[in-house]
């Protein structure tokens, strides 16, 4: 399973991700209004309706982030990975603030 330190770090990261999901998961009004896309149904039938489901998916999100980091770190340079993370942040952080329509 790993060293005790790795277990503690993993549990702390999972708790942090669960808190961030609980505190900062926002549903865009167009997501809730447009039933032509599968994200509408996922949100309305599962994530928006079942309490705690967003937070329960924190280990899955953490594993996906680790997998992405593991694959990118072996295939790309550190500068490329940094630019990729900055691009992700610049896309996701202001996503609820900007209206592209």
PDB file of N, CA and C in Angstrom:
ATOM      1  N   UNK A   1       0.816  -1.187   0.000  1.00  0.00           N
ATOM      2  CA  UNK A   1       0.000   0.000   0.000  1.00  0.00           C
ATOM      3  C   UNK A   1       0.858   1.248   0.000  1.00  0.00           C
ATOM      4  N   UNK A   2       2.025   1.171   0.617  1.00  0.00           N
ATOM      5  CA  UNK A   2       2.912   2.316   0.635  1.00  0.00           C
ATOM      6  C   UNK A   2       3.340   2.655   2.043  1.00  0.00           C
ATOM      7  N   UNK A   3       4.184   3.621   2.134  1.00  0.00           N
ATOM      8  CA  UNK A   3       4.667   4.044   3.441  1.00  0.00           C
ATOM      9  C   UNK A   3       3.571   4.791   4.196  1.00  0.00           C
ATOM     10  N   UNK A   4       3.699   4.866   5.518  1.00  0.00           N
ATOM     11  CA  UNK A   4       2.694   5.624   6.292  1.00  0.00           C
ATOM     12  C   UNK A   4       2.618   7.083   5.862  1.00  0.00           C
ATOM     13  N   UNK A   5       3.745   7.652   5.486  1.00  0.00           N
ATOM     14  CA  UNK A   5       3.744   9.043   5.027  1.00  0.00           C
ATOM     15  C   UNK A   5       2.936   9.191   3.740  1.00  0.00           C
ATOM     16  N   UNK A   6       3.100   8.239   2.811  1.00  0.00           N
ATOM     17  CA  UNK A   6       2.344   8.288   1.555  1.00  0.00           C
ATOM     18  C   UNK A   6       0.847   8.141   1.799  1.00  0.00           C
ATOM     19  N   UNK A   7       0.485   7.306   2.752  1.00  0.00           N
ATOM     20  CA  UNK A   7      -0.933   7.120   3.074  1.00  0.00           C
ATOM     21  C   UNK A   7      -1.513   8.411   3.649  1.00  0.00           C
ATOM     22  N   UNK A   8      -0.765   9.048   4.552  1.00  0.00           N
ATOM     23  CA  UNK A   8      -1.234  10.301   5.160  1.00  0.00           C
ATOM     24  C   UNK A   8      -1.360  11.389   4.097  1.00  0.00           C
ATOM     25  N   UNK A   9      -0.372  11.491   3.208  1.00  0.00           N
ATOM     26  CA  UNK A   9      -0.421  12.498   2.139  1.00  0.00           C
ATOM     27  C   UNK A   9      -1.605  12.234   1.216  1.00  0.00           C
ATOM     28  N   UNK A  10      -1.849  10.973   0.882  1.00  0.00           N
ATOM     29  CA  UNK A  10      -2.980  10.632   0.014  1.00  0.00           C
ATOM     30  C   UNK A  10      -4.312  10.962   0.682  1.00  0.00           C
ATOM     31  N   UNK A  11      -4.443  10.635   1.956  1.00  0.00           N
ATOM     32  CA  UNK A  11      -5.683  10.956   2.668  1.00  0.00           C
ATOM     33  C   UNK A  11      -5.883  12.465   2.790  1.00  0.00           C
ATOM     34  N   UNK A  12      -4.807  13.203   3.043  1.00  0.00           N
ATOM     35  CA  UNK A  12      -4.916  14.661   3.136  1.00  0.00           C
ATOM     36  C   UNK A  12      -5.293  15.261   1.783  1.00  0.00           C
ATOM     37  N   UNK A  13      -4.695  14.756   0.708  1.00  0.00           N
ATOM     38  CA  UNK A  13      -5.031  15.259  -0.629  1.00  0.00           C
ATOM     39  C   UNK A  13      -6.473  14.928  -0.985  1.00  0.00           C
ATOM     40  N   UNK A  14      -6.929  13.730  -0.613  1.00  0.00           N
ATOM     41  CA  UNK A  14      -8.318  13.349  -0.874  1.00  0.00           C
ATOM     42  C   UNK A  14      -9.280  14.244  -0.098  1.00  0.00           C
ATOM     43  N   UNK A  15      -8.953  14.531   1.151  1.00  0.00           N
ATOM     44  CA  UNK A  15      -9.794  15.426   1.951  1.00  0.00           C
ATOM     45  C   UNK A  15      -9.810  16.830   1.363  1.00  0.00           C
ATOM     46  N   UNK A  16      -8.660  17.308   0.891  1.00  0.00           N
ATOM     47  CA  UNK A  16      -8.596  18.641   0.286  1.00  0.00           C
ATOM     48  C   UNK A  16      -9.423  18.696  -0.993  1.00  0.00           C
ATOM     49  N   UNK A  17      -9.326  17.672  -1.823  1.00  0.00           N
ATOM     50  CA  UNK A  17     -10.107  17.635  -3.064  1.00  0.00           C
ATOM     51  C   UNK A  17     -11.595  17.566  -2.749  1.00  0.00           C
ATOM     52  N   UNK A  18     -11.978  16.773  -1.746  1.00  0.00           N
ATOM     53  CA  UNK A  18     -13.391  16.687  -1.368  1.00  0.00           C
ATOM     54  C   UNK A  18     -13.905  18.037  -0.877  1.00  0.00           C
ATOM     55  N   UNK A  19     -13.104  18.749  -0.082  1.00  0.00           N
ATOM     56  CA  UNK A  19     -13.502  20.080   0.378  1.00  0.00           C
ATOM     57  C   UNK A  19     -13.651  21.038  -0.797  1.00  0.00           C
ATOM     58  N   UNK A  20     -12.689  21.022  -1.716  1.00  0.00           N
ATOM     59  CA  UNK A  20     -12.763  21.911  -2.877  1.00  0.00           C
ATOM     60  C   UNK A  20     -13.983  21.592  -3.742  1.00  0.00           C
ATOM     61  N   UNK A  21     -14.293  20.320  -3.901  1.00  0.00           N
ATOM     62  CA  UNK A  21     -15.487  19.943  -4.662  1.00  0.00           C
ATOM     63  C   UNK A  21     -16.759  20.427  -3.972  1.00  0.00           C
ATOM     64  N   UNK A  22     -16.798  20.287  -2.659  1.00  0.00           N
ATOM     65  CA  UNK A  22     -17.987  20.725  -1.913  1.00  0.00           C
ATOM     66  C   UNK A  22     -18.156  22.238  -1.962  1.00  0.00           C
ATOM     67  N   UNK A  23     -17.059  22.928  -1.811  1.00  0.00           N
ATOM     68  CA  UNK A  23     -17.118  24.388  -1.687  1.00  0.00           C
ATOM     69  C   UNK A  23     -17.209  25.108  -3.034  1.00  0.00           C
ATOM     70  N   UNK A  24     -16.568  24.569  -4.065  1.00  0.00           N
ATOM     71  CA  UNK A  24     -16.419  25.332  -5.298  1.00  0.00           C
ATOM     72  C   UNK A  24     -16.990  24.655  -6.541  1.00  0.00           C
ATOM     73  N   UNK A  25     -17.820  23.643  -6.413  1.00  0.00           N
ATOM     74  CA  UNK A  25     -18.470  23.052  -7.585  1.00  0.00           C
ATOM     75  C   UNK A  25     -19.688  23.896  -7.938  1.00  0.00           C
ATOM     76  N   UNK A  26     -19.605  24.562  -9.049  1.00  0.00           N
ATOM     77  CA  UNK A  26     -20.693  25.440  -9.479  1.00  0.00           C
ATOM     78  C   UNK A  26     -21.346  24.877 -10.732  1.00  0.00           C
ATOM     79  N   UNK A  27     -22.652  24.941 -10.772  1.00  0.00           N
ATOM     80  CA  UNK A  27     -23.386  24.517 -11.962  1.00  0.00           C
ATOM     81  C   UNK A  27     -23.736  25.755 -12.769  1.00  0.00           C
ATOM     82  N   UNK A  28     -23.207  25.825 -13.962  1.00  0.00           N
ATOM     83  CA  UNK A  28     -23.488  26.962 -14.834  1.00  0.00           C
ATOM     84  C   UNK A  28     -24.965  26.924 -15.229  1.00  0.00           C
ATOM     85  N   UNK A  29     -25.641  28.080 -15.294  1.00  0.00           N
ATOM     86  CA  UNK A  29     -27.069  28.090 -15.655  1.00  0.00           C
ATOM     87  C   UNK A  29     -27.367  27.413 -16.988  1.00  0.00           C
ATOM     88  N   UNK A  30     -26.448  27.521 -17.944  1.00  0.00           N
ATOM     89  CA  UNK A  30     -26.684  26.872 -19.234  1.00  0.00           C
ATOM     90  C   UNK A  30     -26.564  25.362 -19.139  1.00  0.00           C
ATOM     91  N   UNK A  31     -25.784  24.875 -18.184  1.00  0.00           N
ATOM     92  CA  UNK A  31     -25.710  23.435 -17.956  1.00  0.00           C
ATOM     93  C   UNK A  31     -27.056  22.913 -17.481  1.00  0.00           C
ATOM     94  N   UNK A  32     -27.702  23.669 -16.633  1.00  0.00           N
ATOM     95  CA  UNK A  32     -28.982  23.246 -16.072  1.00  0.00           C
ATOM     96  C   UNK A  32     -30.150  23.464 -17.023  1.00  0.00           C
ATOM     97  N   UNK A  33     -29.963  24.268 -18.043  1.00  0.00           N
ATOM     98  CA  UNK A  33     -31.072  24.602 -18.934  1.00  0.00           C
ATOM     99  C   UNK A  33     -31.052  23.835 -20.254  1.00  0.00           C
ATOM    100  N   UNK A  34     -29.938  23.245 -20.619  1.00  0.00           N
ATOM    101  CA  UNK A  34     -29.813  22.647 -21.950  1.00  0.00           C
ATOM    102  C   UNK A  34     -29.822  21.130 -21.843  1.00  0.00           C
ATOM    103  N   UNK A  35     -30.930  20.509 -22.240  1.00  0.00           N
ATOM    104  CA  UNK A  35     -31.048  19.055 -22.116  1.00  0.00           C
ATOM    105  C   UNK A  35     -30.589  18.313 -23.369  1.00  0.00           C
ATOM    106  N   UNK A  36     -29.823  18.972 -24.206  1.00  0.00           N
ATOM    107  CA  UNK A  36     -29.326  18.314 -25.412  1.00  0.00           C
ATOM    108  C   UNK A  36     -27.989  17.623 -25.196  1.00  0.00           C
ATOM    109  N   UNK A  37     -27.403  17.765 -24.021  1.00  0.00           N
ATOM    110  CA  UNK A  37     -26.067  17.226 -23.786  1.00  0.00           C
ATOM    111  C   UNK A  37     -26.089  16.292 -22.585  1.00  0.00           C
ATOM    112  N   UNK A  38     -25.194  15.314 -22.605  1.00  0.00           N
ATOM    113  CA  UNK A  38     -25.174  14.324 -21.528  1.00  0.00           C
ATOM    114  C   UNK A  38     -24.811  14.933 -20.184  1.00  0.00           C
ATOM    115  N   UNK A  39     -24.059  16.051 -20.163  1.00  0.00           N
ATOM    116  CA  UNK A  39     -23.699  16.665 -18.881  1.00  0.00           C
ATOM    117  C   UNK A  39     -24.940  17.154 -18.130  1.00  0.00           C
ATOM    118  N   UNK A  40     -25.958  17.575 -18.854  1.00  0.00           N
ATOM    119  CA  UNK A  40     -27.217  17.982 -18.228  1.00  0.00           C
ATOM    120  C   UNK A  40     -27.812  16.822 -17.436  1.00  0.00           C
ATOM    121  N   UNK A  41     -27.842  15.650 -18.051  1.00  0.00           N
ATOM    122  CA  UNK A  41     -28.443  14.492 -17.400  1.00  0.00           C
ATOM    123  C   UNK A  41     -27.585  13.978 -16.253  1.00  0.00           C
ATOM    124  N   UNK A  42     -26.267  14.000 -16.406  1.00  0.00           N
ATOM    125  CA  UNK A  42     -25.389  13.572 -15.312  1.00  0.00           C
ATOM    126  C   UNK A  42     -25.573  14.481 -14.109  1.00  0.00           C
ATOM    127  N   UNK A  43     -25.638  15.792 -14.358  1.00  0.00           N
ATOM    128  CA  UNK A  43     -25.787  16.713 -13.229  1.00  0.00           C
ATOM    129  C   UNK A  43     -27.173  16.585 -12.593  1.00  0.00           C
ATOM    130  N   UNK A  44     -28.216  16.615 -13.414  1.00  0.00           N
ATOM    131  CA  UNK A  44     -29.578  16.617 -12.868  1.00  0.00           C
ATOM    132  C   UNK A  44     -29.982  15.287 -12.231  1.00  0.00           C
ATOM    133  N   UNK A  45     -29.470  14.186 -12.735  1.00  0.00           N
ATOM    134  CA  UNK A  45     -29.885  12.887 -12.192  1.00  0.00           C
ATOM    135  C   UNK A  45     -28.962  12.363 -11.101  1.00  0.00           C
ATOM    136  N   UNK A  46     -27.720  12.818 -11.076  1.00  0.00           N
ATOM    137  CA  UNK A  46     -26.787  12.259 -10.105  1.00  0.00           C
ATOM    138  C   UNK A  46     -26.119  13.326  -9.253  1.00  0.00           C
ATOM    139  N   UNK A  47     -25.248  14.128  -9.853  1.00  0.00           N
ATOM    140  CA  UNK A  47     -24.405  15.042  -9.081  1.00  0.00           C
ATOM    141  C   UNK A  47     -25.190  16.130  -8.365  1.00  0.00           C
ATOM    142  N   UNK A  48     -26.225  16.637  -8.978  1.00  0.00           N
ATOM    143  CA  UNK A  48     -27.008  17.690  -8.345  1.00  0.00           C
ATOM    144  C   UNK A  48     -28.099  17.180  -7.416  1.00  0.00           C
ATOM    145  N   UNK A  49     -28.395  15.902  -7.482  1.00  0.00           N
ATOM    146  CA  UNK A  49     -29.522  15.359  -6.728  1.00  0.00           C
ATOM    147  C   UNK A  49     -29.101  14.527  -5.512  1.00  0.00           C
ATOM    148  N   UNK A  50     -27.997  13.805  -5.629  1.00  0.00           N
ATOM    149  CA  UNK A  50     -27.566  12.916  -4.540  1.00  0.00           C
ATOM    150  C   UNK A  50     -26.556  13.655  -3.666  1.00  0.00           C
ATOM    151  N   UNK A  51     -26.913  13.947  -2.423  1.00  0.00           N
ATOM    152  CA  UNK A  51     -25.992  14.689  -1.547  1.00  0.00           C
ATOM    153  C   UNK A  51     -24.719  13.883  -1.276  1.00  0.00           C
ATOM    154  N   UNK A  52     -23.591  14.556  -1.400  1.00  0.00           N
ATOM    155  CA  UNK A  52     -22.314  13.935  -1.097  1.00  0.00           C
ATOM    156  C   UNK A  52     -21.687  13.159  -2.230  1.00  0.00           C
ATOM    157  N   UNK A  53     -22.363  13.033  -3.354  1.00  0.00           N
ATOM    158  CA  UNK A  53     -21.799  12.256  -4.460  1.00  0.00           C
ATOM    159  C   UNK A  53     -20.597  12.963  -5.080  1.00  0.00           C
ATOM    160  N   UNK A  54     -20.672  14.292  -5.205  1.00  0.00           N
ATOM    161  CA  UNK A  54     -19.520  15.020  -5.748  1.00  0.00           C
ATOM    162  C   UNK A  54     -18.281  14.784  -4.899  1.00  0.00           C
ATOM    163  N   UNK A  55     -18.453  14.842  -3.591  1.00  0.00           N
ATOM    164  CA  UNK A  55     -17.335  14.665  -2.678  1.00  0.00           C
ATOM    165  C   UNK A  55     -16.848  13.217  -2.666  1.00  0.00           C
ATOM    166  N   UNK A  56     -17.756  12.274  -2.839  1.00  0.00           N
ATOM    167  CA  UNK A  56     -17.375  10.860  -2.840  1.00  0.00           C
ATOM    168  C   UNK A  56     -16.518  10.508  -4.052  1.00  0.00           C
ATOM    169  N   UNK A  57     -16.597  11.297  -5.096  1.00  0.00           N
ATOM    170  CA  UNK A  57     -15.781  11.061  -6.288  1.00  0.00           C
ATOM    171  C   UNK A  57     -14.374  11.641  -6.169  1.00  0.00           C
ATOM    172  N   UNK A  58     -14.046  12.231  -5.037  1.00  0.00           N
ATOM    173  CA  UNK A  58     -12.716  12.835  -4.844  1.00  0.00           C
ATOM    174  C   UNK A  58     -11.582  11.846  -5.080  1.00  0.00           C
ATOM    175  N   UNK A  59     -11.640  10.600  -4.589  1.00  0.00           N
ATOM    176  CA  UNK A  59     -10.535   9.675  -4.886  1.00  0.00           C
ATOM    177  C   UNK A  59     -10.375   9.387  -6.377  1.00  0.00           C
ATOM    178  N   UNK A  60     -11.481   9.356  -7.107  1.00  0.00           N
ATOM    179  CA  UNK A  60     -11.408   9.134  -8.554  1.00  0.00           C
ATOM    180  C   UNK A  60     -10.712  10.313  -9.230  1.00  0.00           C
ATOM    181  N   UNK A  61     -11.086  11.533  -8.854  1.00  0.00           N
ATOM    182  CA  UNK A  61     -10.438  12.720  -9.417  1.00  0.00           C
ATOM    183  C   UNK A  61      -8.961  12.760  -9.072  1.00  0.00           C
ATOM    184  N   UNK A  62      -8.630  12.408  -7.855  1.00  0.00           N
ATOM    185  CA  UNK A  62      -7.234  12.407  -7.424  1.00  0.00           C
ATOM    186  C   UNK A  62      -6.433  11.367  -8.200  1.00  0.00           C
ATOM    187  N   UNK A  63      -6.993  10.190  -8.394  1.00  0.00           N
ATOM    188  CA  UNK A  63      -6.314   9.155  -9.178  1.00  0.00           C
ATOM    189  C   UNK A  63      -6.114   9.608 -10.622  1.00  0.00           C
ATOM    190  N   UNK A  64      -7.125  10.229 -11.212  1.00  0.00           N
ATOM    191  CA  UNK A  64      -7.003  10.713 -12.588  1.00  0.00           C
ATOM    192  C   UNK A  64      -5.929  11.795 -12.698  1.00  0.00           C
ATOM    193  N   UNK A  65      -5.856  12.679 -11.711  1.00  0.00           N
ATOM    194  CA  UNK A  65      -4.821  13.713 -11.712  1.00  0.00           C
ATOM    195  C   UNK A  65      -3.438  13.086 -11.586  1.00  0.00           C
ATOM    196  N   UNK A  66      -3.304  12.092 -10.709  1.00  0.00           N
ATOM    197  CA  UNK A  66      -2.018  11.409 -10.562  1.00  0.00           C
ATOM    198  C   UNK A  66      -1.634  10.690 -11.852  1.00  0.00           C
ATOM    199  N   UNK A  67      -2.582  10.015 -12.483  1.00  0.00           N
ATOM    200  CA  UNK A  67      -2.325   9.299 -13.724  1.00  0.00           C
ATOM    201  C   UNK A  67      -1.899  10.263 -14.824  1.00  0.00           C
ATOM    202  N   UNK A  68      -2.581  11.397 -14.930  1.00  0.00           N
ATOM    203  CA  UNK A  68      -2.211  12.407 -15.913  1.00  0.00           C
ATOM    204  C   UNK A  68      -0.802  12.916 -15.656  1.00  0.00           C
ATOM    205  N   UNK A  69      -0.487  13.216 -14.403  1.00  0.00           N
ATOM    206  CA  UNK A  69       0.858  13.678 -14.058  1.00  0.00           C
ATOM    207  C   UNK A  69       1.901  12.608 -14.383  1.00  0.00           C
ATOM    208  N   UNK A  70       1.626  11.370 -14.040  1.00  0.00           N
ATOM    209  CA  UNK A  70       2.571  10.284 -14.272  1.00  0.00           C
ATOM    210  C   UNK A  70       2.863  10.112 -15.760  1.00  0.00           C
ATOM    211  N   UNK A  71       1.829  10.156 -16.568  1.00  0.00           N
ATOM    212  CA  UNK A  71       2.016   9.976 -18.017  1.00  0.00           C
ATOM    213  C   UNK A  71       2.711  11.186 -18.653  1.00  0.00           C
ATOM    214  N   UNK A  72       2.310  12.388 -18.250  1.00  0.00           N
ATOM    215  CA  UNK A  72       2.919  13.580 -18.829  1.00  0.00           C
ATOM    216  C   UNK A  72       4.369  13.754 -18.404  1.00  0.00           C
ATOM    217  N   UNK A  73       4.669  13.440 -17.151  1.00  0.00           N
ATOM    218  CA  UNK A  73       6.029  13.632 -16.650  1.00  0.00           C
ATOM    219  C   UNK A  73       7.023  12.723 -17.359  1.00  0.00           C
ATOM    220  N   UNK A  74       6.573  11.574 -17.819  1.00  0.00           N
ATOM    221  CA  UNK A  74       7.482  10.675 -18.528  1.00  0.00           C
ATOM    222  C   UNK A  74       7.571  10.995 -20.018  1.00  0.00           C
ATOM    223  N   UNK A  75       6.574  11.682 -20.558  1.00  0.00           N
ATOM    224  CA  UNK A  75       6.540  11.925 -21.998  1.00  0.00           C
ATOM    225  C   UNK A  75       6.915  13.358 -22.397  1.00  0.00           C
ATOM    226  N   UNK A  76       6.828  14.297 -21.462  1.00  0.00           N
ATOM    227  CA  UNK A  76       7.043  15.702 -21.794  1.00  0.00           C
ATOM    228  C   UNK A  76       8.084  16.310 -20.861  1.00  0.00           C
ATOM    229  N   UNK A  77       8.572  17.479 -21.262  1.00  0.00           N
ATOM    230  CA  UNK A  77       9.539  18.193 -20.423  1.00  0.00           C
ATOM    231  C   UNK A  77       8.810  18.878 -19.261  1.00  0.00           C
ATOM    232  N   UNK A  78       9.546  19.210 -18.193  1.00  0.00           N
ATOM    233  CA  UNK A  78       8.909  19.920 -17.075  1.00  0.00           C
ATOM    234  C   UNK A  78       8.301  21.262 -17.484  1.00  0.00           C
ATOM    235  N   UNK A  79       8.935  21.967 -18.412  1.00  0.00           N
ATOM    236  CA  UNK A  79       8.383  23.234 -18.882  1.00  0.00           C
ATOM    237  C   UNK A  79       7.048  23.020 -19.585  1.00  0.00           C
ATOM    238  N   UNK A  80       6.963  21.992 -20.401  1.00  0.00           N
ATOM    239  CA  UNK A  80       5.719  21.694 -21.101  1.00  0.00           C
ATOM    240  C   UNK A  80       4.618  21.377 -20.088  1.00  0.00           C
ATOM    241  N   UNK A  81       4.937  20.577 -19.064  1.00  0.00           N
ATOM    242  CA  UNK A  81       3.951  20.230 -18.030  1.00  0.00           C
ATOM    243  C   UNK A  81       3.481  21.473 -17.283  1.00  0.00           C
ATOM    244  N   UNK A  82       4.404  22.384 -16.982  1.00  0.00           N
ATOM    245  CA  UNK A  82       4.032  23.622 -16.294  1.00  0.00           C
ATOM    246  C   UNK A  82       3.099  24.468 -17.155  1.00  0.00           C
ATOM    247  N   UNK A  83       3.428  24.616 -18.419  1.00  0.00           N
ATOM    248  CA  UNK A  83       2.576  25.391 -19.330  1.00  0.00           C
ATOM    249  C   UNK A  83       1.206  24.727 -19.457  1.00  0.00           C
ATOM    250  N   UNK A  84       1.164  23.413 -19.495  1.00  0.00           N
ATOM    251  CA  UNK A  84      -0.102  22.679 -19.567  1.00  0.00           C
ATOM    252  C   UNK A  84      -0.957  22.949 -18.330  1.00  0.00           C
ATOM    253  N   UNK A  85      -0.356  22.907 -17.145  1.00  0.00           N
ATOM    254  CA  UNK A  85      -1.100  23.179 -15.913  1.00  0.00           C
ATOM    255  C   UNK A  85      -1.601  24.616 -15.853  1.00  0.00           C
ATOM    256  N   UNK A  86      -0.795  25.564 -16.322  1.00  0.00           N
ATOM    257  CA  UNK A  86      -1.227  26.965 -16.367  1.00  0.00           C
ATOM    258  C   UNK A  86      -2.399  27.119 -17.334  1.00  0.00           C
ATOM    259  N   UNK A  87      -2.330  26.439 -18.475  1.00  0.00           N
ATOM    260  CA  UNK A  87      -3.426  26.509 -19.452  1.00  0.00           C
ATOM    261  C   UNK A  87      -4.711  25.919 -18.870  1.00  0.00           C
ATOM    262  N   UNK A  88      -4.606  24.818 -18.137  1.00  0.00           N
ATOM    263  CA  UNK A  88      -5.779  24.230 -17.493  1.00  0.00           C
ATOM    264  C   UNK A  88      -6.374  25.205 -16.486  1.00  0.00           C
ATOM    265  N   UNK A  89      -5.516  25.813 -15.668  1.00  0.00           N
ATOM    266  CA  UNK A  89      -5.999  26.763 -14.659  1.00  0.00           C
ATOM    267  C   UNK A  89      -6.658  27.966 -15.316  1.00  0.00           C
ATOM    268  N   UNK A  90      -6.055  28.477 -16.391  1.00  0.00           N
ATOM    269  CA  UNK A  90      -6.638  29.637 -17.069  1.00  0.00           C
ATOM    270  C   UNK A  90      -7.958  29.305 -17.757  1.00  0.00           C
ATOM    271  N   UNK A  91      -8.180  28.050 -18.036  1.00  0.00           N
ATOM    272  CA  UNK A  91      -9.445  27.630 -18.628  1.00  0.00           C
ATOM    273  C   UNK A  91     -10.517  27.392 -17.567  1.00  0.00           C
ATOM    274  N   UNK A  92     -10.157  26.722 -16.484  1.00  0.00           N
ATOM    275  CA  UNK A  92     -11.158  26.301 -15.507  1.00  0.00           C
ATOM    276  C   UNK A  92     -11.488  27.340 -14.448  1.00  0.00           C
ATOM    277  N   UNK A  93     -10.512  28.108 -14.011  1.00  0.00           N
ATOM    278  CA  UNK A  93     -10.765  29.045 -12.909  1.00  0.00           C
ATOM    279  C   UNK A  93     -11.791  30.121 -13.291  1.00  0.00           C
ATOM    280  N   UNK A  94     -11.627  30.794 -14.437  1.00  0.00           N
ATOM    281  CA  UNK A  94     -12.633  31.830 -14.769  1.00  0.00           C
ATOM    282  C   UNK A  94     -13.831  31.301 -15.558  1.00  0.00           C
ATOM    283  N   UNK A  95     -13.993  29.986 -15.665  1.00  0.00           N
ATOM    284  CA  UNK A  95     -15.045  29.420 -16.507  1.00  0.00           C
ATOM    285  C   UNK A  95     -16.436  29.891 -16.098  1.00  0.00           C
ATOM    286  N   UNK A  96     -16.661  30.063 -14.814  1.00  0.00           N
ATOM    287  CA  UNK A  96     -17.995  30.488 -14.358  1.00  0.00           C
ATOM    288  C   UNK A  96     -18.174  32.002 -14.485  1.00  0.00           C
ATOM    289  N   UNK A  97     -17.074  32.720 -14.671  1.00  0.00           N
ATOM    290  CA  UNK A  97     -17.140  34.178 -14.743  1.00  0.00           C
ATOM    291  C   UNK A  97     -17.377  34.685 -16.163  1.00  0.00           C
ATOM    292  N   UNK A  98     -16.970  33.927 -17.152  1.00  0.00           N
ATOM    293  CA  UNK A  98     -17.025  34.366 -18.542  1.00  0.00           C
ATOM    294  C   UNK A  98     -18.206  33.711 -19.259  1.00  0.00           C
ATOM    295  N   UNK A  99     -18.794  34.443 -20.143  1.00  0.00           N
ATOM    296  CA  UNK A  99     -19.906  33.928 -20.945  1.00  0.00           C
ATOM    297  C   UNK A  99     -19.518  34.006 -22.416  1.00  0.00           C
ATOM    298  N   UNK A 100     -19.215  32.863 -23.047  1.00  0.00           N
ATOM    299  CA  UNK A 100     -18.725  32.898 -24.418  1.00  0.00           C
ATOM    300  C   UNK A 100     -19.799  33.122 -25.478  1.00  0.00           C
ATOM    301  N   UNK A 101     -21.054  33.140 -25.115  1.00  0.00           N
ATOM    302  CA  UNK A 101     -22.105  33.287 -26.125  1.00  0.00           C
ATOM    303  C   UNK A 101     -22.265  34.724 -26.548  1.00  0.00           C
TER     304      UNK A 101
END
